[in-house]
XYZ file of C-alpha atoms in Angstrom:
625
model
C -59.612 -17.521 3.126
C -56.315 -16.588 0.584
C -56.945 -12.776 1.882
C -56.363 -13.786 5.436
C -53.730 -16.113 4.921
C -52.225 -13.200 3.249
C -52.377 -10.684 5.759
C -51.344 -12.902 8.160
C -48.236 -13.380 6.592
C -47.751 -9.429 6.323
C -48.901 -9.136 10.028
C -45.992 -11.859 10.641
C -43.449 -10.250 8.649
C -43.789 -6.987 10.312
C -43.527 -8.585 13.517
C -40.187 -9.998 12.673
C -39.151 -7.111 11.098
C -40.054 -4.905 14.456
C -38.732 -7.031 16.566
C -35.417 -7.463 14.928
C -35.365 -3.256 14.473
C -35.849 -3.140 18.035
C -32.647 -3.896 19.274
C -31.297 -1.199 16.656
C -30.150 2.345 18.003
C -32.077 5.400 17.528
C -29.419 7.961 17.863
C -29.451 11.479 16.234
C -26.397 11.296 14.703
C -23.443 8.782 13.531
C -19.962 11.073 13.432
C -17.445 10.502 10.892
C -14.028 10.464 11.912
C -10.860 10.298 10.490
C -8.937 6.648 9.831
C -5.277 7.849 8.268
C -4.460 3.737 9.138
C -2.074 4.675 12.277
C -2.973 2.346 15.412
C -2.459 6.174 17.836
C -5.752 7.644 15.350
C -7.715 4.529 15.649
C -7.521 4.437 19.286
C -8.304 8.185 20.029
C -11.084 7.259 17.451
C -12.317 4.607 19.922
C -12.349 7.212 23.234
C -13.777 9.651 21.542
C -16.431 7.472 20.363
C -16.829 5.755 23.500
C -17.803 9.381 24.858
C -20.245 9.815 21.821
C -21.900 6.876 22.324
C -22.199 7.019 26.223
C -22.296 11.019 27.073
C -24.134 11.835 23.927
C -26.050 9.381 22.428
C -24.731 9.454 19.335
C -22.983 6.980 17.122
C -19.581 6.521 14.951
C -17.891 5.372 12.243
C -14.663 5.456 10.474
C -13.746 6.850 6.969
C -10.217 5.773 5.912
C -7.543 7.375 3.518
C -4.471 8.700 4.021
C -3.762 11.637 6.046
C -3.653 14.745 3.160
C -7.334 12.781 1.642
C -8.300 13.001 5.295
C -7.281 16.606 5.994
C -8.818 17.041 2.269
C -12.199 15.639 3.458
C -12.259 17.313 6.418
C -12.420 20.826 4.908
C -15.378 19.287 2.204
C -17.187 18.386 5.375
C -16.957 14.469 4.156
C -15.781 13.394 7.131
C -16.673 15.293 10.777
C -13.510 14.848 13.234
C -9.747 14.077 12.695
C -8.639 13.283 16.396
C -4.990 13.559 14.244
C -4.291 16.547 12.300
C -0.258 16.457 11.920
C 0.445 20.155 11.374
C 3.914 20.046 10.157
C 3.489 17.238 8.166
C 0.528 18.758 5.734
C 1.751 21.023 3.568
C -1.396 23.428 3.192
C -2.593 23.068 7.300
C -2.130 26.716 8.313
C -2.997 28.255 5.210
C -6.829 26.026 5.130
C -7.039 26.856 8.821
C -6.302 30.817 8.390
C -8.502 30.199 5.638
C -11.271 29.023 7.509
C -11.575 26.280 5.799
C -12.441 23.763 9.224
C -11.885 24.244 12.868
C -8.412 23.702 14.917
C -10.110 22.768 18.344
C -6.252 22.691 19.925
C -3.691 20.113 20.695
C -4.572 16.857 21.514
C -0.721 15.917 21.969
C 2.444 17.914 21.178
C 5.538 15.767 22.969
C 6.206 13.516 20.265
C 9.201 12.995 17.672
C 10.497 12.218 14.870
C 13.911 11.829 12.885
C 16.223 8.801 11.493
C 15.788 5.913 14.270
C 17.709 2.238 14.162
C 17.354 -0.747 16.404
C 19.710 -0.375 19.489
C 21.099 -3.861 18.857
C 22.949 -2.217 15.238
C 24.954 0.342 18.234
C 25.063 -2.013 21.341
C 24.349 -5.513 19.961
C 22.196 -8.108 21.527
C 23.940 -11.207 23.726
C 20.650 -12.880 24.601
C 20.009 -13.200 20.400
C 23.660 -13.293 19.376
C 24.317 -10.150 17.776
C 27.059 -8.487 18.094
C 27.298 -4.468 17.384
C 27.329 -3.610 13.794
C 27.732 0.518 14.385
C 29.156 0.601 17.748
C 30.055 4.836 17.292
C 26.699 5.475 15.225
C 24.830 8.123 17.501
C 24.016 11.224 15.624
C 23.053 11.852 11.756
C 26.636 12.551 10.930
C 27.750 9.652 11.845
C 26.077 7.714 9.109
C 28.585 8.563 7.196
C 30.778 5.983 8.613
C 28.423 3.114 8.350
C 27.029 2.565 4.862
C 28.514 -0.774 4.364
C 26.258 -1.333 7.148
C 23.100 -0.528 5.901
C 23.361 -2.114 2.269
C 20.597 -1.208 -0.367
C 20.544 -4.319 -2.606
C 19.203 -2.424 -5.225
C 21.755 -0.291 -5.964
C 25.294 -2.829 -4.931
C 27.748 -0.222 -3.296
C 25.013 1.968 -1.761
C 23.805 2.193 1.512
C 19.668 2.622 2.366
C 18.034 4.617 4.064
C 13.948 4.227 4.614
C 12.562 8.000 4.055
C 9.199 9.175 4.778
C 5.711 8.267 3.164
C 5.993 9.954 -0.495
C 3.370 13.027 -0.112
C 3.869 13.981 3.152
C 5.585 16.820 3.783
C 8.345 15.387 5.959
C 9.608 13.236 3.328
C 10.857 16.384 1.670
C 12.499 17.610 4.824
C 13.846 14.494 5.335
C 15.679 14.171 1.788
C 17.097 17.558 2.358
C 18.564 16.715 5.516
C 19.919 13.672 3.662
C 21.792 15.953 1.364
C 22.625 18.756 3.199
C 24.719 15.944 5.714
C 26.726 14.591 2.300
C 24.887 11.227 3.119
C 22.866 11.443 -0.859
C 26.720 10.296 -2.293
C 26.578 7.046 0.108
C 23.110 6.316 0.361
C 19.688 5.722 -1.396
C 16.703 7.501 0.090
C 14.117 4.565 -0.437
C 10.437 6.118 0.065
C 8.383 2.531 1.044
C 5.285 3.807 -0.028
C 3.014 4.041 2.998
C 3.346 3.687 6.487
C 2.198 0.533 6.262
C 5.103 -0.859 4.254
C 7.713 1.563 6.759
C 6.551 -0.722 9.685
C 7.147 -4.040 7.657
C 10.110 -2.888 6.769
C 11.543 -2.047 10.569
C 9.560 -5.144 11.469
C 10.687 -7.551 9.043
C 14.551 -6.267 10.094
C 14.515 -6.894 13.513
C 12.478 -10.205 13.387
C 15.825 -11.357 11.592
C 18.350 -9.233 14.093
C 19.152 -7.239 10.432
C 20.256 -3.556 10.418
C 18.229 -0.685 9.284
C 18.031 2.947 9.318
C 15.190 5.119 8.496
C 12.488 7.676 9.123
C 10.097 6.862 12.476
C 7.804 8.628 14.141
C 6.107 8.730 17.965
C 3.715 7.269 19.162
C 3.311 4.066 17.321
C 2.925 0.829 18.411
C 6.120 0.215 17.013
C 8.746 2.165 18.591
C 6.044 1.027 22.167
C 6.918 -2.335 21.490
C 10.971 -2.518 19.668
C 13.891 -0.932 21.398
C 14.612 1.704 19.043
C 17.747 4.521 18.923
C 16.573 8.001 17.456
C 20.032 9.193 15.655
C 21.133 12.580 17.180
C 20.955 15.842 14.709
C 22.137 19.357 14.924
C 19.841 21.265 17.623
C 16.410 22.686 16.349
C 16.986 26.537 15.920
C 14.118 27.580 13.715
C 11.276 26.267 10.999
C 13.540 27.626 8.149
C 16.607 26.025 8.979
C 14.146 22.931 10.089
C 12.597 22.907 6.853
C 16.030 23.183 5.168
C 17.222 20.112 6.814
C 19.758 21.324 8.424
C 18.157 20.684 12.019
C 16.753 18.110 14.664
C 12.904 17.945 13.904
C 10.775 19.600 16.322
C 7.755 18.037 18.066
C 4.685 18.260 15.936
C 2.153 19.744 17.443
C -0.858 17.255 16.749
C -4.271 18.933 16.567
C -7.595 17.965 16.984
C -10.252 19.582 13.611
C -13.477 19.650 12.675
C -14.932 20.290 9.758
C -17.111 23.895 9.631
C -20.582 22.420 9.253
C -19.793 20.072 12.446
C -18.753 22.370 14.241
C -21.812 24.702 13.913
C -24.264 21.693 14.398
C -22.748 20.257 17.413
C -21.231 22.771 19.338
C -21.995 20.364 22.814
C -19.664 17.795 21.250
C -17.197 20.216 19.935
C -16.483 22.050 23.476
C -15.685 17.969 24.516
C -13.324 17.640 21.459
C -11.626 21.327 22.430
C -10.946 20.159 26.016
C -9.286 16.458 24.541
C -5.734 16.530 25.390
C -3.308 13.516 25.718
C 0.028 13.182 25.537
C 2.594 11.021 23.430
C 3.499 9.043 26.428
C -0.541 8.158 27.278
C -1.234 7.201 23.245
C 2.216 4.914 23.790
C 1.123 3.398 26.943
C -2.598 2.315 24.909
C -0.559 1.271 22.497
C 1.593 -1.140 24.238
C -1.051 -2.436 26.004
C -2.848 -3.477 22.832
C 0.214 -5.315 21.866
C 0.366 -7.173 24.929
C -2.953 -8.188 25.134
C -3.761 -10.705 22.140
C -7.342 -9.786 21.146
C -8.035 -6.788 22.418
C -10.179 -3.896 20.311
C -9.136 -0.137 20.165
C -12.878 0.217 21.585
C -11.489 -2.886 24.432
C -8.277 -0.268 24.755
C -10.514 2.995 25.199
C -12.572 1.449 28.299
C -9.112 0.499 29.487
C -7.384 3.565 29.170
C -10.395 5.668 30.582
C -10.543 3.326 33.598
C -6.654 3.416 34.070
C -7.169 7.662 33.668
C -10.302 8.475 34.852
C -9.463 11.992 35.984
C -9.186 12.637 32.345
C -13.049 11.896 32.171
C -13.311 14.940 34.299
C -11.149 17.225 32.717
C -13.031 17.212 29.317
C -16.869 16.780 30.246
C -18.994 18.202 32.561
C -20.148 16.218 35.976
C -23.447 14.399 34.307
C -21.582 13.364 31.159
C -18.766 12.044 33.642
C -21.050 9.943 35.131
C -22.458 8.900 31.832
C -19.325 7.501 30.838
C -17.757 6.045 33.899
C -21.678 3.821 33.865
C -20.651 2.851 30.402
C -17.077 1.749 30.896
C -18.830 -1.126 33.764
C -20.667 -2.455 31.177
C -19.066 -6.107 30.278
C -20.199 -6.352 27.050
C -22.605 -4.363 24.271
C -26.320 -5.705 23.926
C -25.871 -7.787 20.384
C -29.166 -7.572 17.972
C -28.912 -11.184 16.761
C -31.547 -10.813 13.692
C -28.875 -8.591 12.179
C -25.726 -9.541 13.659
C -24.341 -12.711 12.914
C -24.640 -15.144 16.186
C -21.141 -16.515 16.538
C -17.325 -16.443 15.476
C -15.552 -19.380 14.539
C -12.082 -18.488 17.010
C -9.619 -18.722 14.122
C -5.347 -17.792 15.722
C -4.418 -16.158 12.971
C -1.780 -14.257 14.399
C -0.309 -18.118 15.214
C -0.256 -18.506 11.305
C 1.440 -15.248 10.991
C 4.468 -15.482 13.443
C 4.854 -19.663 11.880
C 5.040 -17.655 8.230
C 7.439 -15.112 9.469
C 9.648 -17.496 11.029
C 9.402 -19.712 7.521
C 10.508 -16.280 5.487
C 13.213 -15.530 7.961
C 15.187 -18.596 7.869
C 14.854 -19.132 4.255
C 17.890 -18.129 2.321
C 15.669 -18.901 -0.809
C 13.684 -15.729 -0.958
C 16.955 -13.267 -0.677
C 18.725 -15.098 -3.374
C 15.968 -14.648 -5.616
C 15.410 -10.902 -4.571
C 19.256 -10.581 -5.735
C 18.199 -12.258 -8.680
C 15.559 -10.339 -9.911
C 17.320 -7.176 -8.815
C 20.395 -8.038 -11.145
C 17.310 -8.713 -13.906
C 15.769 -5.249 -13.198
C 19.231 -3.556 -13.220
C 20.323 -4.814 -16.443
C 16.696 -4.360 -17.865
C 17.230 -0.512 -16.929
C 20.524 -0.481 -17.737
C 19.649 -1.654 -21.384
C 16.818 0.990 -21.653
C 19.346 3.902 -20.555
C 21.456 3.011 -23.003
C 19.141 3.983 -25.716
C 18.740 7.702 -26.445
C 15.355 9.285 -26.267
C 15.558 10.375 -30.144
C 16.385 6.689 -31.014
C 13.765 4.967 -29.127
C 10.927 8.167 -30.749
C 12.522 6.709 -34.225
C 12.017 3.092 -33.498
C 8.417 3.682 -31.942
C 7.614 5.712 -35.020
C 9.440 2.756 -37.395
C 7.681 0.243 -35.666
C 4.061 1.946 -35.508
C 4.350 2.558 -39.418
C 5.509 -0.981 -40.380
C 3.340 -2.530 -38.101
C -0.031 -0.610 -39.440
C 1.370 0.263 -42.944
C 0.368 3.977 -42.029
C 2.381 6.763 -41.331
C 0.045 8.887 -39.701
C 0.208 5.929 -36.427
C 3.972 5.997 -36.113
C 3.913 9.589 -36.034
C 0.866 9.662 -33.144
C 2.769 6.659 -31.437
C 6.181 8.976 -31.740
C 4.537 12.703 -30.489
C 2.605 10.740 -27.612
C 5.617 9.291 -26.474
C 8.104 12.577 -27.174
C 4.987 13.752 -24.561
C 6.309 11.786 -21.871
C 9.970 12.851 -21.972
C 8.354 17.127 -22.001
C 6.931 17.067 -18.954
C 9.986 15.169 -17.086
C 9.137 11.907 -16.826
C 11.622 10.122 -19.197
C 13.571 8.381 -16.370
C 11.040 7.589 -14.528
C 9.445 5.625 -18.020
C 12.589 3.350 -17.916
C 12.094 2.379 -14.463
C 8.543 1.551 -14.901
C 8.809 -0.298 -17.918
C 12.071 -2.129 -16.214
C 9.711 -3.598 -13.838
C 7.050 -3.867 -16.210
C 9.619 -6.347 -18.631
C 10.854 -8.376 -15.626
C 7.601 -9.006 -14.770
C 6.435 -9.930 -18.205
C 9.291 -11.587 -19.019
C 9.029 -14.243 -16.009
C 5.151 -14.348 -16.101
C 6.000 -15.583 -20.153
C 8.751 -18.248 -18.808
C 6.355 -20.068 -16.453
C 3.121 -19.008 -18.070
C 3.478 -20.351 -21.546
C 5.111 -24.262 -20.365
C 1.635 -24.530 -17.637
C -0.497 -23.663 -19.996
C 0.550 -25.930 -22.325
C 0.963 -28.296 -19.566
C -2.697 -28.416 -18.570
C -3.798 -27.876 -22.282
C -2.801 -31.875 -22.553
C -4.345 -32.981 -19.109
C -7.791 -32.730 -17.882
C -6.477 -33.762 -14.531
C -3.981 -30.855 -14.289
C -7.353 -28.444 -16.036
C -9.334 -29.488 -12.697
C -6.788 -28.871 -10.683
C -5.114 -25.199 -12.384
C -8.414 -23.756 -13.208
C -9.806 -23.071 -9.817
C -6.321 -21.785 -8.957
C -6.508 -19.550 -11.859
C -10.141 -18.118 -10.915
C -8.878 -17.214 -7.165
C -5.830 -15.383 -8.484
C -8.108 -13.746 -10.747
C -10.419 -12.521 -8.598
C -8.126 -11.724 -5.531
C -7.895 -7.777 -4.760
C -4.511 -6.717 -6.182
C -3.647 -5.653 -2.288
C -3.212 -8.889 -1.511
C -0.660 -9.800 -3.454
C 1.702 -7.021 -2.468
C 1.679 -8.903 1.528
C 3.483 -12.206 0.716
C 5.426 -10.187 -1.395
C 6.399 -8.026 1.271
C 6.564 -10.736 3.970
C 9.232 -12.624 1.787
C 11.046 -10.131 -0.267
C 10.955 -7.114 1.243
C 10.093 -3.441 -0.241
C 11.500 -2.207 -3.223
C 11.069 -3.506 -7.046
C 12.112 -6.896 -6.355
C 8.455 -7.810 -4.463
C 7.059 -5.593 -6.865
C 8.105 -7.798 -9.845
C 6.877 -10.383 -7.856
C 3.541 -9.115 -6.651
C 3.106 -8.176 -10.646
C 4.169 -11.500 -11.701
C 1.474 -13.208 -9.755
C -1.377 -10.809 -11.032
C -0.479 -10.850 -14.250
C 0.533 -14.307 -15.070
C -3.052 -15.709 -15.153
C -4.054 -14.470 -18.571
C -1.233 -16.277 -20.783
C -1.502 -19.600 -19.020
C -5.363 -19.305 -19.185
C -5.506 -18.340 -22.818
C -2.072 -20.528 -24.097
C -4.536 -23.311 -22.539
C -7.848 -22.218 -24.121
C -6.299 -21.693 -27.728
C -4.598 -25.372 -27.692
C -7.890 -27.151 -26.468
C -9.949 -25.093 -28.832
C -7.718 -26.233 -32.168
C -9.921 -28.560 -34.478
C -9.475 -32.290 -33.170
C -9.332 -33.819 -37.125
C -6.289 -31.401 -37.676
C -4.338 -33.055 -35.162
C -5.257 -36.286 -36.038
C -4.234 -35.950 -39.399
C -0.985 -34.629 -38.109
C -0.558 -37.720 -36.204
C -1.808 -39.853 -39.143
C 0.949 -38.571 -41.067
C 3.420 -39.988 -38.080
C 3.935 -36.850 -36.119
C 4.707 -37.206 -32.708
C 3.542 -35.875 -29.503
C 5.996 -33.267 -29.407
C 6.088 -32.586 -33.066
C 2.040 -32.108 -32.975
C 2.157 -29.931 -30.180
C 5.163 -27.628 -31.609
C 4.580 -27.548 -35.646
C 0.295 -27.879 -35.336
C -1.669 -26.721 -32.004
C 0.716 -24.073 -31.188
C 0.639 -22.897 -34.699
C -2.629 -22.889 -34.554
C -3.466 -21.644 -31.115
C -0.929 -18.816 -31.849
C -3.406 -16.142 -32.437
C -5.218 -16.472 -29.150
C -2.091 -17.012 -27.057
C -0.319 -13.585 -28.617
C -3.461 -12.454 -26.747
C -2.446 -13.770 -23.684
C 0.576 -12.199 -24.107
C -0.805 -9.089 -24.459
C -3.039 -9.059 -21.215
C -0.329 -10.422 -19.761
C 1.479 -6.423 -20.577
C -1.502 -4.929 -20.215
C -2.546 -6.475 -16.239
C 1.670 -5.842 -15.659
C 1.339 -2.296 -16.307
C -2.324 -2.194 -14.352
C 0.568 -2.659 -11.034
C 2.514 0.069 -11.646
C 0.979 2.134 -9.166
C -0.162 -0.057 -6.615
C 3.334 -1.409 -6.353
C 4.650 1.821 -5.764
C 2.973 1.713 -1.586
C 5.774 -1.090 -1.766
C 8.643 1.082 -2.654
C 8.871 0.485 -6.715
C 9.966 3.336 -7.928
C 8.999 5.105 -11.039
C 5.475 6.639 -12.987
C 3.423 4.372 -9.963
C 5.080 7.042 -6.907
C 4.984 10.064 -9.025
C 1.135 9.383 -8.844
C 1.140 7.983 -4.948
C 2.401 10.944 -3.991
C 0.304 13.300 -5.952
C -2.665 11.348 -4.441
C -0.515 11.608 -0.964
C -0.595 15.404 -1.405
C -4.089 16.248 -3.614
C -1.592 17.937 -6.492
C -4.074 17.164 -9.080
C -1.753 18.450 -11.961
C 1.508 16.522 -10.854
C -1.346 13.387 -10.453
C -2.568 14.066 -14.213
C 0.992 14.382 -15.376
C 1.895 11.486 -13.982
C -1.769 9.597 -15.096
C -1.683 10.896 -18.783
C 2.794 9.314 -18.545
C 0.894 5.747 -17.464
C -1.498 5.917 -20.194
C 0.611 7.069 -22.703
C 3.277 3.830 -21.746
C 0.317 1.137 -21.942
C -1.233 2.557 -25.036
C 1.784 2.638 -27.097
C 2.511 -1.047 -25.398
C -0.858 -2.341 -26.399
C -0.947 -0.905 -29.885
C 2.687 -1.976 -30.955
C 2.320 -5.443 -29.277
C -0.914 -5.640 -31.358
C 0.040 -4.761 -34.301
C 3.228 -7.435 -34.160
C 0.843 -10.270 -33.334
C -1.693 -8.964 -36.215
C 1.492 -8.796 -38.769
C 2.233 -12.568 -37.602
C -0.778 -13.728 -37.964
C -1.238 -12.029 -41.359
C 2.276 -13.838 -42.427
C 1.062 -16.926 -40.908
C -2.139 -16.991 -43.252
C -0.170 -16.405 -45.854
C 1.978 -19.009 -45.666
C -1.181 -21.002 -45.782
């Protein structure tokens, strides 16, 4: 009787189990294509998918990373398609294509631009938002000479901004060049934001508050589709030398469609699909802007749109049947969903009602810039300080301090070559600006830190309440941090003193906490016995006491500040954290290492010397005992 129960049960179980797998797709093949992040990729993503799926039978998926890691996968054959492939802006295109390295199926656009854009309300103003004109003569690249005062970097007081290109693209380079071959470098600060991500904040957050701007843009994006933007005049394009020099207008790129080698021997059906795909700048915009007008709508919700709005396009790239094929799929309503492995429902959340109530918090508050100039000033004087050292004097002190601190020459002489290491391979300056963010950050995670942990280390009420604070900041992906950041302070190292601040503060209030609760109960008492009070207890006993395990707070504390340096450099923080974004940006796995080793070599010597100070006080403490 147990046997049968028993195979009943496995009878049941593959029953289930078949008829939940039978809603699941059989297809031959799932393509990888390229995600660089840019809303134009995903939504050629999404047509060309739509045709896999409908005139093929195949499925898709998408493999992000930035455009050079894409371009870099492609020729590995990690990923299969790159509906994108920006020619001029990847440094090693023509030579990997000449190469052989993957397969240039053609151009799927080649009408778009690029250059230095601003909002047309800094030339013309705006009378329905009260704006008056802020550059009324600004219309070519020259003229930018005229208008710093306009564009103020509040980073560097006196200096104007401008937003370059995304560090590790190849355009960025260009870009600086024509900066200082126009005599703009002695009036301006080319700020690289990071990613393209943080460029589009940046543009957004200024004309959400009607504020000026000037930097690098590019078309088609959804935002130049959906803000009234100016592209700045240059000298006429003449050829790529004096292009790459500079010295010109940029050129349209011509945007390519590749495949990697393997793909493109394995599915040569699909491939003569992908050769025929050709859009335009003006079609991608026109997606694009519908997207933005229409609040929920999918880049797969876009494709069926765009291919019903087109449909002679469906001809031009397949043949008759596969036409048909695809104009059948684009009247389905909706996809078949597989409910045993697809959840059944989605609680409607408006998030995008939360975000535009945030924005319009961060853009009336005068709060958030006054701190920005506040922790600028900080930064500036922290780097100021550091300048003023030679690099021979700080070697000395790290090799004093490493010997008296371990009682052993042989450390202060590794702490002193390791660090001599980082000024020999050019990356002195860029120490001082790291550890100038690194300091500020430290610094104001110690001035709230230390006064909440002691705080909740005398109130179970305020424990309950802090701890499960503590555990979400804790466990929150460091990305996250860097959007409020944004949102409210904008890019440069102001947010990203801010965005460290908030990872890194959870260790000393956690541990300043910890090592008060954890000091023996009769010690205190007998401290209060004696008539000590509160305050006295607390200052000349636990803390005492404690002091071991919150130095050890303090030292996490360094240790998680330095753990931002290169994620706040997709933010704009300048320093070791871009010197390695744009090595990954650009697969230059020396300048990376360089870069890597520099970061190490910073957050060892940190650790060790910080260590070895707490050790010695703890030793001197004891003694005293």
């Amino acid at each position: 009787m147990k046997k049968k129960r028993t195979i009943v049960a496995v009878l049941a179980m593959v029953l289930t189990l078949g008829a939940g797998l039978a809603g699941c797709s059989t297809k031959s093949r799932e393509i990888a294509f390229a995600d660089v992040g840019w809303d134009s990729v995903k939504f050629h993503n999404a047509v060309a998918g739509l045709v896999a799926e409908s005139a093929f039978g195949y499925t898709w998926k998408e493999m992000p990373g930035s455009s050079p890691i894409m371009h870099e996968a492609l020729k590995n054959g990690e990923i299969d398609v790159n509906m994108e492939e920006w020619t001029d802006n990847l440094s090693t295109y023509y030579e990997d294509r000449d190469a052989g390295l993957f397969k240039d199926l053609g151009t799927n656009f080649g009408d778009n631009i690029q250059g230095f854009y601003v909002p047309r309300y800094v030339i013309e103003g705006d009378p329905e938002r009260g704006i008056e004109p802020m550059a009324p003569g600004l219309k070519t690249v020259q003229d930018l000479k005229k208008y710093a005062d306009v564009f103020p970097d509040d980073e560097k007081p006196g200096m104007g901004r401008i937003y370059g290109a995304i560090p590790g693209w190849e355009i960025n380079e260009i870009m600086q060049k024509k900066v200082k071959f126009n005599g703009l470098d002695s009036q301006y600060n080319y700020f690289q934001p990071g990613s393209d991500a943080a460029l589009s904040a940046a543009f957004t957050s200024a004309f959400e508050k009607g504020e000026p701007i000037v930097g690098y843009y590019w078309e088609p994006t959804w935002l130049t589709g959906k803000y009234d933007m100016v592209l700045l005049e240059d000298y006429p394009y003449v050829d790529l030398e004096k292009y790459k020099a500079g010295e010109t207008a940029c050129p349209s790129v011509d945007v390519t469609v590749g495949v990697s080698n393997q793909f493109y021997e394995e599915e040569p059906e699909f491939c003569e699909f992908l050769e025929k795909y050709e859009t335009s700048s003006a079609l991608t915009s026109e997606a694009l802007a519908y997207m933005q007008d229409n609040e929920g709508v999918t880049y797969t919700d876009t494709a069926k749109w765009f291919l019903t709005e087109h449909s002679e396009l469906i001809d031009q790239w397949l043949p008759e049947d596969k036409a048909e094929d695809v104009r059948g799929a684009l009247g389905l309503s909706q996809e078949k969903t597989n409910y045993f492995f697809d959840f059944p429902f989605v609680i409607p959340i408006d998030v995008n009602a939360f975000d535009t109530s945030v924005k319009a918090f961060a853009n009336q508050s005068t709060v958030f810039k006054a701190i920005r100039d506040g922790l600028n000033i900080l930064i500036n004087v922290l780097n100021a300080i550091l300048n003023l050292i030679p690099w021979w004097l700080l070697i000395a002190i790290v090799f004093f301090g490493g010997y008296k601190l371990s009682g052993k020459v042989r450390n202060g002489i590794i702490y002193s070559i390791l660090l001599f290491l980082v000024g020999a391979i050019g990356l002195w300056d860029l120490m001082y600006e790291t550890l100038s963010i690194v300091l500020a950050s430290v610094v104001i995670s110690l001035l709230i830190g230390l006064p909440v942990g002691i705080m909740i280390s005398g109130s179970d009420r305020a424990n309950v309440i802090v701890r499960p604070i503590l555990d979400t900041m804790q466990t929150m992906p460091v990305f996250v941090y860097l959007i409020p950041a944004v949102l409210f302070f904008g890019l440069g190292k102001a947010p990203a003193v801010i965005a460290t601040t908030i990872y890194a503060i959870v260790p000393v209030i956690r541990l300043t906490s910890h090592g008060i609760r954890q000091v023996d109960p009769e010690v205190v008492e007998a401290a209060r016995s004696f008539g000590s009070t509160k305050w006295q207890c607390l200052f000349k006993v636990q803390i005492p006491q404690a002091l071991p395990t919150i130095l050890t707070g303090v030292n996490q504390t360094l240790m998680m500040a330095m753990a931002m340096v290169v994620t706040c450099s997709m933010i704009g923080a300048s320093g070791l954290g871009m010197e390695v974004l744009i090595s990954v940006n650009r697969i230059e796995i020396g300048r990376g290492l360089l870069a890597g080793t520099a970061v190490v070599i910073v957050a060892i010597l940190m650790d060790r010397l910080t260590q070895g100070w707490f050790k010695r006080k703890e030793d001197n403490a004891d003694g005293r005992k």
